[in-house]
Structure formats: C-alpha cells, structure tokens
Rosetta silent file (secondary structure, phi, psi, omega in degrees, C-alpha in Angstrom):
SEQUENCE: RGIVNSIASKNDFETASTKLKELGIWDHFIFPQISWDPKGPMITRILEAAHLRPTNTLFLDDNHLNREEAAFFHPELHIQSETFVPELQSHSALAGKNDSDLSRLKHYQILEKKHEAQATFADNVEFLKASNIHIDYRDASAEDLDRISEMVTRTNQLNYTKNSSATGEIAALIQSPDYKTKVVYVWDRF
SCORE:     score description
SCORE:     0.000 S_00000001
   1 L     0.000   11.535  178.185   -0.771   18.441   14.753 S_00000001
   2 L    79.921   12.554  178.649   -0.416   15.514   12.359 S_00000001
   3 L   -90.664  123.974 -179.563   -3.690   16.265   10.573 S_00000001
   4 L  -102.135  155.014 -175.827   -3.398   15.684    6.835 S_00000001
   5 E  -124.054  148.491  172.786   -5.569   17.277    4.169 S_00000001
   6 L  -136.050 -178.921 -178.460   -6.872   16.251    0.793 S_00000001
   7 L  -133.420  131.159  168.753   -9.183   17.742   -1.802 S_00000001
   8 E  -123.752   96.977 -171.915  -12.390   16.400   -3.342 S_00000001
   9 E  -129.055  132.088  171.920  -13.355   19.207   -5.699 S_00000001
  10 E   -83.436  100.369 -174.196  -15.668   19.457   -8.683 S_00000001
  11 L  -167.414  171.768  172.804  -13.429   21.615  -10.783 S_00000001
  12 L   -79.549  126.680 -174.723  -10.959   21.664  -13.653 S_00000001
  13 H   -57.709  -49.798 -176.500   -7.772   20.023  -12.371 S_00000001
  14 H   -61.796  -43.946 -179.527   -5.332   22.385  -14.090 S_00000001
  15 H   -62.325  -48.513 -176.925   -7.181   25.530  -13.003 S_00000001
  16 H   -67.532  -46.489 -177.691   -7.522   24.429   -9.374 S_00000001
  17 H   -66.565  -36.676  177.507   -3.999   23.020   -8.985 S_00000001
  18 H   -62.146  -43.256 -179.950   -2.471   26.114  -10.612 S_00000001
  19 H   -66.119  -42.162  179.732   -4.301   28.390   -8.170 S_00000001
  20 H   -67.140  -34.308  174.947   -3.305   26.277   -5.153 S_00000001
  21 H   -67.638  -41.134  177.585    0.322   26.278   -6.327 S_00000001
  22 H   -59.327  -37.687  178.652    0.131   30.040   -6.766 S_00000001
  23 L   -78.325   -9.101  179.026   -1.079   30.315   -3.157 S_00000001
  24 L    77.252   22.553 -177.441    1.826   28.107   -2.025 S_00000001
  25 L  -120.258   -1.051 -177.551   -0.387   25.424   -0.452 S_00000001
  26 H   -53.950  -41.648 -176.205   -0.572   22.676   -3.112 S_00000001
  27 H   -72.611   -1.343  177.814    2.066   20.551   -1.354 S_00000001
  28 H   -92.476    1.392 -178.654   -0.046   20.425    1.815 S_00000001
  29 E  -113.905  137.295  177.469   -2.653   18.166    0.156 S_00000001
  30 L  -107.985  147.252  176.238   -2.374   14.411   -0.362 S_00000001
  31 L    44.182   50.256 -177.845   -4.133   12.366   -3.055 S_00000001
  32 L   -63.357  139.186  176.725   -6.121   15.336   -4.419 S_00000001
  33 E  -118.350  101.823 -178.864   -9.218   14.451   -6.430 S_00000001
  34 E  -126.463  108.968 -179.511  -10.130   17.345   -8.689 S_00000001
  35 E  -166.741 -174.430  178.153  -12.477   16.544  -11.555 S_00000001
  36 L   -96.709   13.206  177.021  -16.116   16.764  -12.515 S_00000001
  37 L   -68.802  159.946  173.204  -16.816   13.313  -10.997 S_00000001
  38 L   -62.563  150.526 -175.438  -19.344   12.960   -8.169 S_00000001
  39 H   -69.959  -31.673  179.285  -17.820   13.595   -4.739 S_00000001
  40 H   -54.350  -54.935  177.869  -18.760   10.202   -3.272 S_00000001
  41 H   -64.484  -31.713  176.527  -16.382    8.259   -5.546 S_00000001
  42 H   -61.369  -46.245 -179.948  -13.723   10.969   -5.135 S_00000001
  43 H   -62.198  -42.013  178.118  -13.832   10.501   -1.364 S_00000001
  44 H   -58.245  -44.958  179.731  -13.672    6.722   -1.809 S_00000001
  45 H   -62.874  -40.635  179.065  -10.515    7.060   -3.940 S_00000001
  46 H   -64.278  -48.551 -178.909   -8.867    9.325   -1.353 S_00000001
  47 H   -59.530  -45.212 -178.560   -9.716    6.998    1.543 S_00000001
  48 H   -66.584  -45.597 -177.798   -8.472    3.913   -0.306 S_00000001
  49 H   -65.520  -38.426 -177.654   -5.264    5.511   -1.568 S_00000001
  50 H   -88.735   -1.803 -178.639   -4.396    7.016    1.831 S_00000001
  51 L    56.875   46.283  179.196   -5.464    3.865    3.719 S_00000001
  52 L  -107.354  153.700  174.596   -7.844    5.882    5.886 S_00000001
  53 L  -101.090  145.272  178.302  -11.078    4.830    7.535 S_00000001
  54 H   -55.771  -34.701 -178.045  -14.170    7.047    7.238 S_00000001
  55 H   -65.589  -17.702  179.205  -14.484    7.113   11.046 S_00000001
  56 H  -104.993   16.195 -172.469  -11.106    8.895   11.200 S_00000001
  57 L  -126.826  138.653  176.607  -11.935   11.371    8.458 S_00000001
  58 E  -111.930  126.682  177.716  -13.624   14.756    8.427 S_00000001
  59 E  -110.408  124.095  177.512  -15.251   15.967    5.204 S_00000001
  60 E  -112.180  135.391  176.821  -16.004   19.690    4.843 S_00000001
  61 L  -156.068  145.361 -178.674  -18.133   21.086    2.037 S_00000001
  62 L   -88.288   -0.893 -178.072  -20.168   24.241    1.465 S_00000001
  63 L  -114.209  121.254 -176.757  -22.845   22.400   -0.540 S_00000001
  64 H   -63.266  -29.886  177.882  -25.459   20.384    1.365 S_00000001
  65 H   -66.876  -39.288  176.811  -25.996   18.061   -1.622 S_00000001
  66 H   -66.031  -37.895  177.484  -22.300   17.135   -1.613 S_00000001
  67 H   -64.942  -40.505  178.110  -22.481   16.491    2.135 S_00000001
  68 H   -65.337  -40.728  178.363  -25.520   14.234    1.627 S_00000001
  69 H   -63.259  -43.502  178.421  -23.747   12.344   -1.152 S_00000001
  70 H   -59.937  -42.599  179.281  -20.671   11.879    1.066 S_00000001
  71 H   -65.326  -36.383  178.691  -22.895   10.530    3.864 S_00000001
  72 H   -64.103  -45.965 -178.758  -24.599    8.129    1.446 S_00000001
  73 H   -72.939  -34.171 -175.004  -21.265    6.671    0.268 S_00000001
  74 L  -139.592   82.368 -177.396  -19.643    6.698    3.724 S_00000001
  75 L   -57.823  -24.872 -178.396  -22.117    6.774    6.637 S_00000001
  76 L   -86.003   -6.380 -179.534  -19.269    6.701    9.204 S_00000001
  77 L   -65.984  138.933  173.226  -17.613    9.799    7.731 S_00000001
  78 E   -83.250  126.950 -172.661  -17.616   12.920    9.915 S_00000001
  79 E  -128.748  133.068  178.560  -19.252   15.648    7.850 S_00000001
  80 E  -140.656  160.718  174.319  -19.472   19.378    8.433 S_00000001
  81 L   -84.184  175.547  178.939  -20.263   22.512    6.458 S_00000001
  82 H   -64.405  -18.208  179.700  -17.728   25.234    5.760 S_00000001
  83 H   -69.538  -11.439  178.960  -18.964   27.064    8.881 S_00000001
  84 H   -76.856  -18.662 -174.852  -17.036   24.470   10.934 S_00000001
  85 H   -50.596  -45.896  179.260  -13.647   25.852    9.786 S_00000001
  86 H   -61.009  -21.219 -179.825  -13.256   28.314   12.723 S_00000001
  87 H   -85.132  -10.658 -174.038  -13.694   25.373   15.140 S_00000001
  88 L   -53.716  -45.391 -175.159  -10.894   23.284   13.596 S_00000001
  89 L   -74.584  -22.318 -176.960   -8.153   24.511   15.916 S_00000001
  90 L  -107.235   -8.180 -177.020  -10.162   24.185   19.126 S_00000001
  91 L   -69.333  131.273 -175.821  -12.227   21.037   18.482 S_00000001
  92 H   -61.701  -33.286 -179.575  -11.230   18.214   20.865 S_00000001
  93 H   -70.192  -15.083 -177.785  -11.409   15.536   18.150 S_00000001
  94 H  -112.000   23.034 -177.053   -8.785   17.431   16.165 S_00000001
  95 L   -63.264  -40.620  179.667   -6.302   17.995   18.986 S_00000001
  96 L    57.844 -158.684  176.511   -3.637   15.782   17.414 S_00000001
  97 L  -142.985  167.748 -176.643   -0.113   15.971   18.727 S_00000001
  98 L   -59.361  119.620  176.498    2.906   18.096   17.966 S_00000001
  99 L  -139.392   49.015 -175.797    3.979   17.449   14.387 S_00000001
 100 L   -64.198  -20.699  176.633    5.651   20.763   13.622 S_00000001
 101 L   -88.580    5.345  176.935    8.126   19.042   11.302 S_00000001
 102 L    58.135   35.929 -178.105    5.148   17.708    9.255 S_00000001
 103 H   -62.762  -36.428 -179.962    6.394   14.120    9.542 S_00000001
 104 H   -68.521  -41.731  176.004    2.928   12.668    9.041 S_00000001
 105 H   -59.974  -44.324  179.754    2.385   14.739    5.893 S_00000001
 106 H   -61.759  -39.196  177.172    5.789   13.589    4.608 S_00000001
 107 H   -59.803  -46.009  179.690    4.823    9.965    5.304 S_00000001
 108 H   -68.396  -30.758  177.094    1.651   10.369    3.236 S_00000001
 109 H   -67.350  -35.974  174.938    3.590   12.105    0.460 S_00000001
 110 H   -65.931  -44.282  176.766    5.855    9.046    0.250 S_00000001
 111 H   -57.877  -40.135  179.336    2.750    6.827    0.149 S_00000001
 112 H   -64.675  -42.048  177.819    1.402    9.024   -2.646 S_00000001
 113 H   -62.341  -41.569  177.529    4.632    8.647   -4.664 S_00000001
 114 H   -62.060  -43.878 -179.694    4.436    4.865   -4.246 S_00000001
 115 H   -59.900  -45.382  179.154    0.798    4.914   -5.327 S_00000001
 116 H   -64.823  -42.683  179.659    1.639    6.938   -8.450 S_00000001
 117 H   -65.866  -40.465 -179.002    4.616    4.709   -9.293 S_00000001
 118 H   -62.837  -32.541 -179.320    2.603    1.534   -8.787 S_00000001
 119 L   -65.617  -17.858 -179.088   -0.002    2.758  -11.284 S_00000001
 120 L   -87.238   -5.510 -179.280    2.674    2.655  -14.017 S_00000001
 121 L  -107.766  144.102 -179.743    3.230   -1.095  -13.604 S_00000001
 122 L   -76.661  -27.261  179.235    0.982   -3.825  -14.948 S_00000001
 123 L  -140.122  155.816 -173.344    1.664   -6.148  -12.033 S_00000001
 124 H   -67.814  -32.637 -179.657    2.658   -5.818   -8.394 S_00000001
 125 H   -62.675  -44.985  178.346    5.724   -8.086   -8.652 S_00000001
 126 H   -63.727  -38.707  176.881    7.334   -5.802  -11.246 S_00000001
 127 H   -61.692  -45.933 -179.676    6.531   -2.780   -9.078 S_00000001
 128 H   -62.877  -40.046  177.430    8.157   -4.412   -6.038 S_00000001
 129 H   -62.518  -42.016 -178.731   11.266   -5.298   -8.067 S_00000001
 130 H   -73.338  -14.131 -179.460   11.525   -1.700   -9.299 S_00000001
 131 L   -75.636  -12.566  175.833   11.123   -0.397   -5.740 S_00000001
 132 L    57.898   58.406 -176.397   14.704   -1.495   -4.953 S_00000001
 133 L   -76.859  134.048  178.148   13.889   -2.968   -1.522 S_00000001
 134 E  -122.191  147.561  179.474   16.780   -3.394    0.940 S_00000001
 135 E  -132.538  134.812  174.385   16.830   -5.313    4.226 S_00000001
 136 E  -122.646  125.427 -176.413   19.269   -5.054    7.149 S_00000001
 137 E  -124.108  123.559 -177.558   19.035   -7.728    9.877 S_00000001
 138 E  -156.460  172.578  177.131   21.169   -7.481   13.023 S_00000001
 139 E   -64.250  140.429  176.310   21.318   -7.868   16.808 S_00000001
 140 L   -74.158  147.509  178.089   19.174   -5.366   18.710 S_00000001
 141 L  -138.352  174.896 -179.894   20.997   -2.844   20.872 S_00000001
 142 H   -58.893  -30.775  179.031   20.179    0.007   23.247 S_00000001
 143 H   -64.879  -22.591 -178.774   20.360    2.418   20.276 S_00000001
 144 H   -87.879   -9.107 -170.517   17.365    0.635   18.740 S_00000001
 145 H   -56.638  -46.449 -178.220   15.200    0.899   21.869 S_00000001
 146 H   -60.741  -45.214 -178.471   13.266    4.074   20.959 S_00000001
 147 H   -68.858  -40.420  178.116   12.340    2.793   17.496 S_00000001
 148 H   -61.859  -44.857  179.304   11.443   -0.674   18.783 S_00000001
 149 H   -60.388  -41.788  178.563    9.241    0.889   21.476 S_00000001
 150 H   -61.628  -45.409 -178.905    7.538    3.062   18.865 S_00000001
 151 H   -68.026  -38.194  177.470    6.833    0.074   16.613 S_00000001
 152 H   -63.943  -41.272  177.950    5.599   -2.061   19.528 S_00000001
 153 H   -60.223  -42.869  178.410    3.258    0.745   20.545 S_00000001
 154 H   -62.928  -43.336 -179.341    1.872    0.866   17.003 S_00000001
 155 H   -71.970  -25.564  175.582    1.330   -2.889   16.894 S_00000001
 156 H   -62.167  -26.026  177.457   -0.278   -2.763   20.344 S_00000001
 157 L   -64.913  -23.080  179.562   -3.047   -0.760   18.691 S_00000001
 158 L  -104.885    7.283 -174.083   -3.816   -3.946   16.736 S_00000001
 159 L   -86.693  109.590 -177.195   -3.211   -6.269   19.696 S_00000001
 160 L   -77.647  -13.216  178.179   -6.454   -8.017   20.642 S_00000001
 161 L   -78.027  -15.893 -178.388   -4.975   -9.497   23.835 S_00000001
 162 L    67.074    7.760  174.360   -4.707   -5.949   25.256 S_00000001
 163 L   -86.724  122.388 -179.923   -1.302   -6.908   26.716 S_00000001
 164 L  -116.288  158.992 -179.607    1.173   -4.164   25.926 S_00000001
 165 L  -109.575  129.242  177.461    4.927   -3.949   26.414 S_00000001
 166 L   -84.685  160.609 -179.541    6.517   -0.992   28.151 S_00000001
 167 H   -56.839  -38.973  179.063    9.878    0.426   27.078 S_00000001
 168 H   -61.408  -39.823  178.520   11.483   -0.976   30.260 S_00000001
 169 H   -65.676  -39.760  179.268   10.308   -4.481   29.416 S_00000001
 170 H   -66.607  -42.293  177.837   11.707   -4.190   25.907 S_00000001
 171 H   -59.995  -41.110  179.492   15.046   -2.906   27.260 S_00000001
 172 H   -63.967  -39.192  177.709   15.178   -5.888   29.639 S_00000001
 173 H   -64.207  -43.136 -179.577   14.582   -8.303   26.735 S_00000001
 174 H   -62.782  -39.099 -175.865   17.357   -6.700   24.676 S_00000001
 175 H   -84.212  -16.053 -175.178   19.815   -6.916   27.601 S_00000001
 176 L   -71.628  133.643  175.508   18.822  -10.408   28.757 S_00000001
 177 L   -74.684  -10.080 -179.115   21.259  -13.238   27.976 S_00000001
 178 L   -80.351  -10.785 -176.020   18.243  -15.584   27.874 S_00000001
 179 L  -129.653  148.522  169.258   16.952  -14.112   24.608 S_00000001
 180 L  -102.992  120.340 -179.772   18.289  -13.346   21.176 S_00000001
 181 L  -114.606  134.156 -177.437   16.809  -10.067   20.017 S_00000001
 182 E  -126.862  156.866  171.584   17.102   -8.897   16.437 S_00000001
 183 E  -124.832  146.232  177.051   15.996   -5.857   14.486 S_00000001
 184 E  -123.465  123.171  174.774   15.071   -5.743   10.843 S_00000001
 185 E  -108.419  132.798 -179.999   15.267   -2.501    8.903 S_00000001
 186 E  -128.315  134.500  176.400   13.598   -2.354    5.508 S_00000001
 187 E  -146.703  160.653  178.958   13.722    0.541    3.055 S_00000001
 188 L  -137.909 -174.078 -174.725   13.100    1.139   -0.638 S_00000001
 189 L   -66.313  -11.362  179.219   13.698    3.869   -3.213 S_00000001
 190 L   -86.340    0.000    0.000   10.840    5.890   -1.765 S_00000001
C-alpha cells in the first residue's frame, strides 16, 4: 500500500540487524536507527533523512515513556502503542494505494543510498560530481503524456493557486502548434 517502515530501537545495532536479516525482513526498513540513543533524536534523524513530516508519520512503541518522548520531540507525530498493530490493515488513515511492486519502498531505498554516499563526501559539490548526473532534453510526445501527467499531479499538490491541469489539457498542449513543449529527463548513478 505504499507504506514504508523504519526502526527507532534502543538496542545493539549488530544484534538487532542480524536478527532482522535472519527473519528476512531487514530490507523492508528504511533509515533504521538502532542504538542506545534516546528515541526522540532517532525519530528526528529518520524524519530528516527520509524527508518526512511528523503529521504523515505513525510511531508505534510498547513503552509509554518512549511514546511520551516522541510526542515531546514531535507533537504532530501520530503515536500509538503496540496494541494498535492489529488495526494497521483496516485503519482508514493507512489505506494507501496499490503498491504491490514496492515502488515506494524502492524509491526510499535509493534515497537511503544517496544519503549514505553523501555522508562520505566533505562537500555537496563533490558529491554531485560523483553522482554522475545525466540530462536528456527533447520535444514532448504522446509517449511522455503519462509521466508528464504524473509529475504535474505531484506539483499540483504544491500549487497554491489550486488550478490543476488534467491529462487532456496536457495532451492538447503537446499537440498544439501554438506551443513548444519539451521534456527533461534527469538521472544519476543511483
């Protein structure tokens, strides 16, 4: 359903990660924070690294003190005890959408690789150079319509005018002789 998971655990990293690998679920977690640090800063690191907002995040913990600490650091965070787990699949806020190919998880795994790689560079310019960024710029065509519509929909979420463009309108712009429409594809080694 496009719901991604992370870990904020007071534990020994090697012990916990070894057990999760043994269970075959380690690769289902992004930006895991496993140490003896307080949970508040662990949650902060996960949110920042994954570019998530507390209002879009659910924190589960079996210890009420950890839940209180999480609430102190992030008042907008949704917080539940471990007894909430049976409700996960039926809760309306967690309905998500079909993501059976785990595309959202894969996206976050790429973000995690970038984050890890960036930590090895002293400055961002050197990291960007090492990322091997490529750009392709060309005329838009009907084959690009689905991707353009998807990207326009995403940017409409940030559109304060509340004017959105439908796929038909975008198709008309691409086909119109009155406009030059271009697409830019950007990719890197990740």
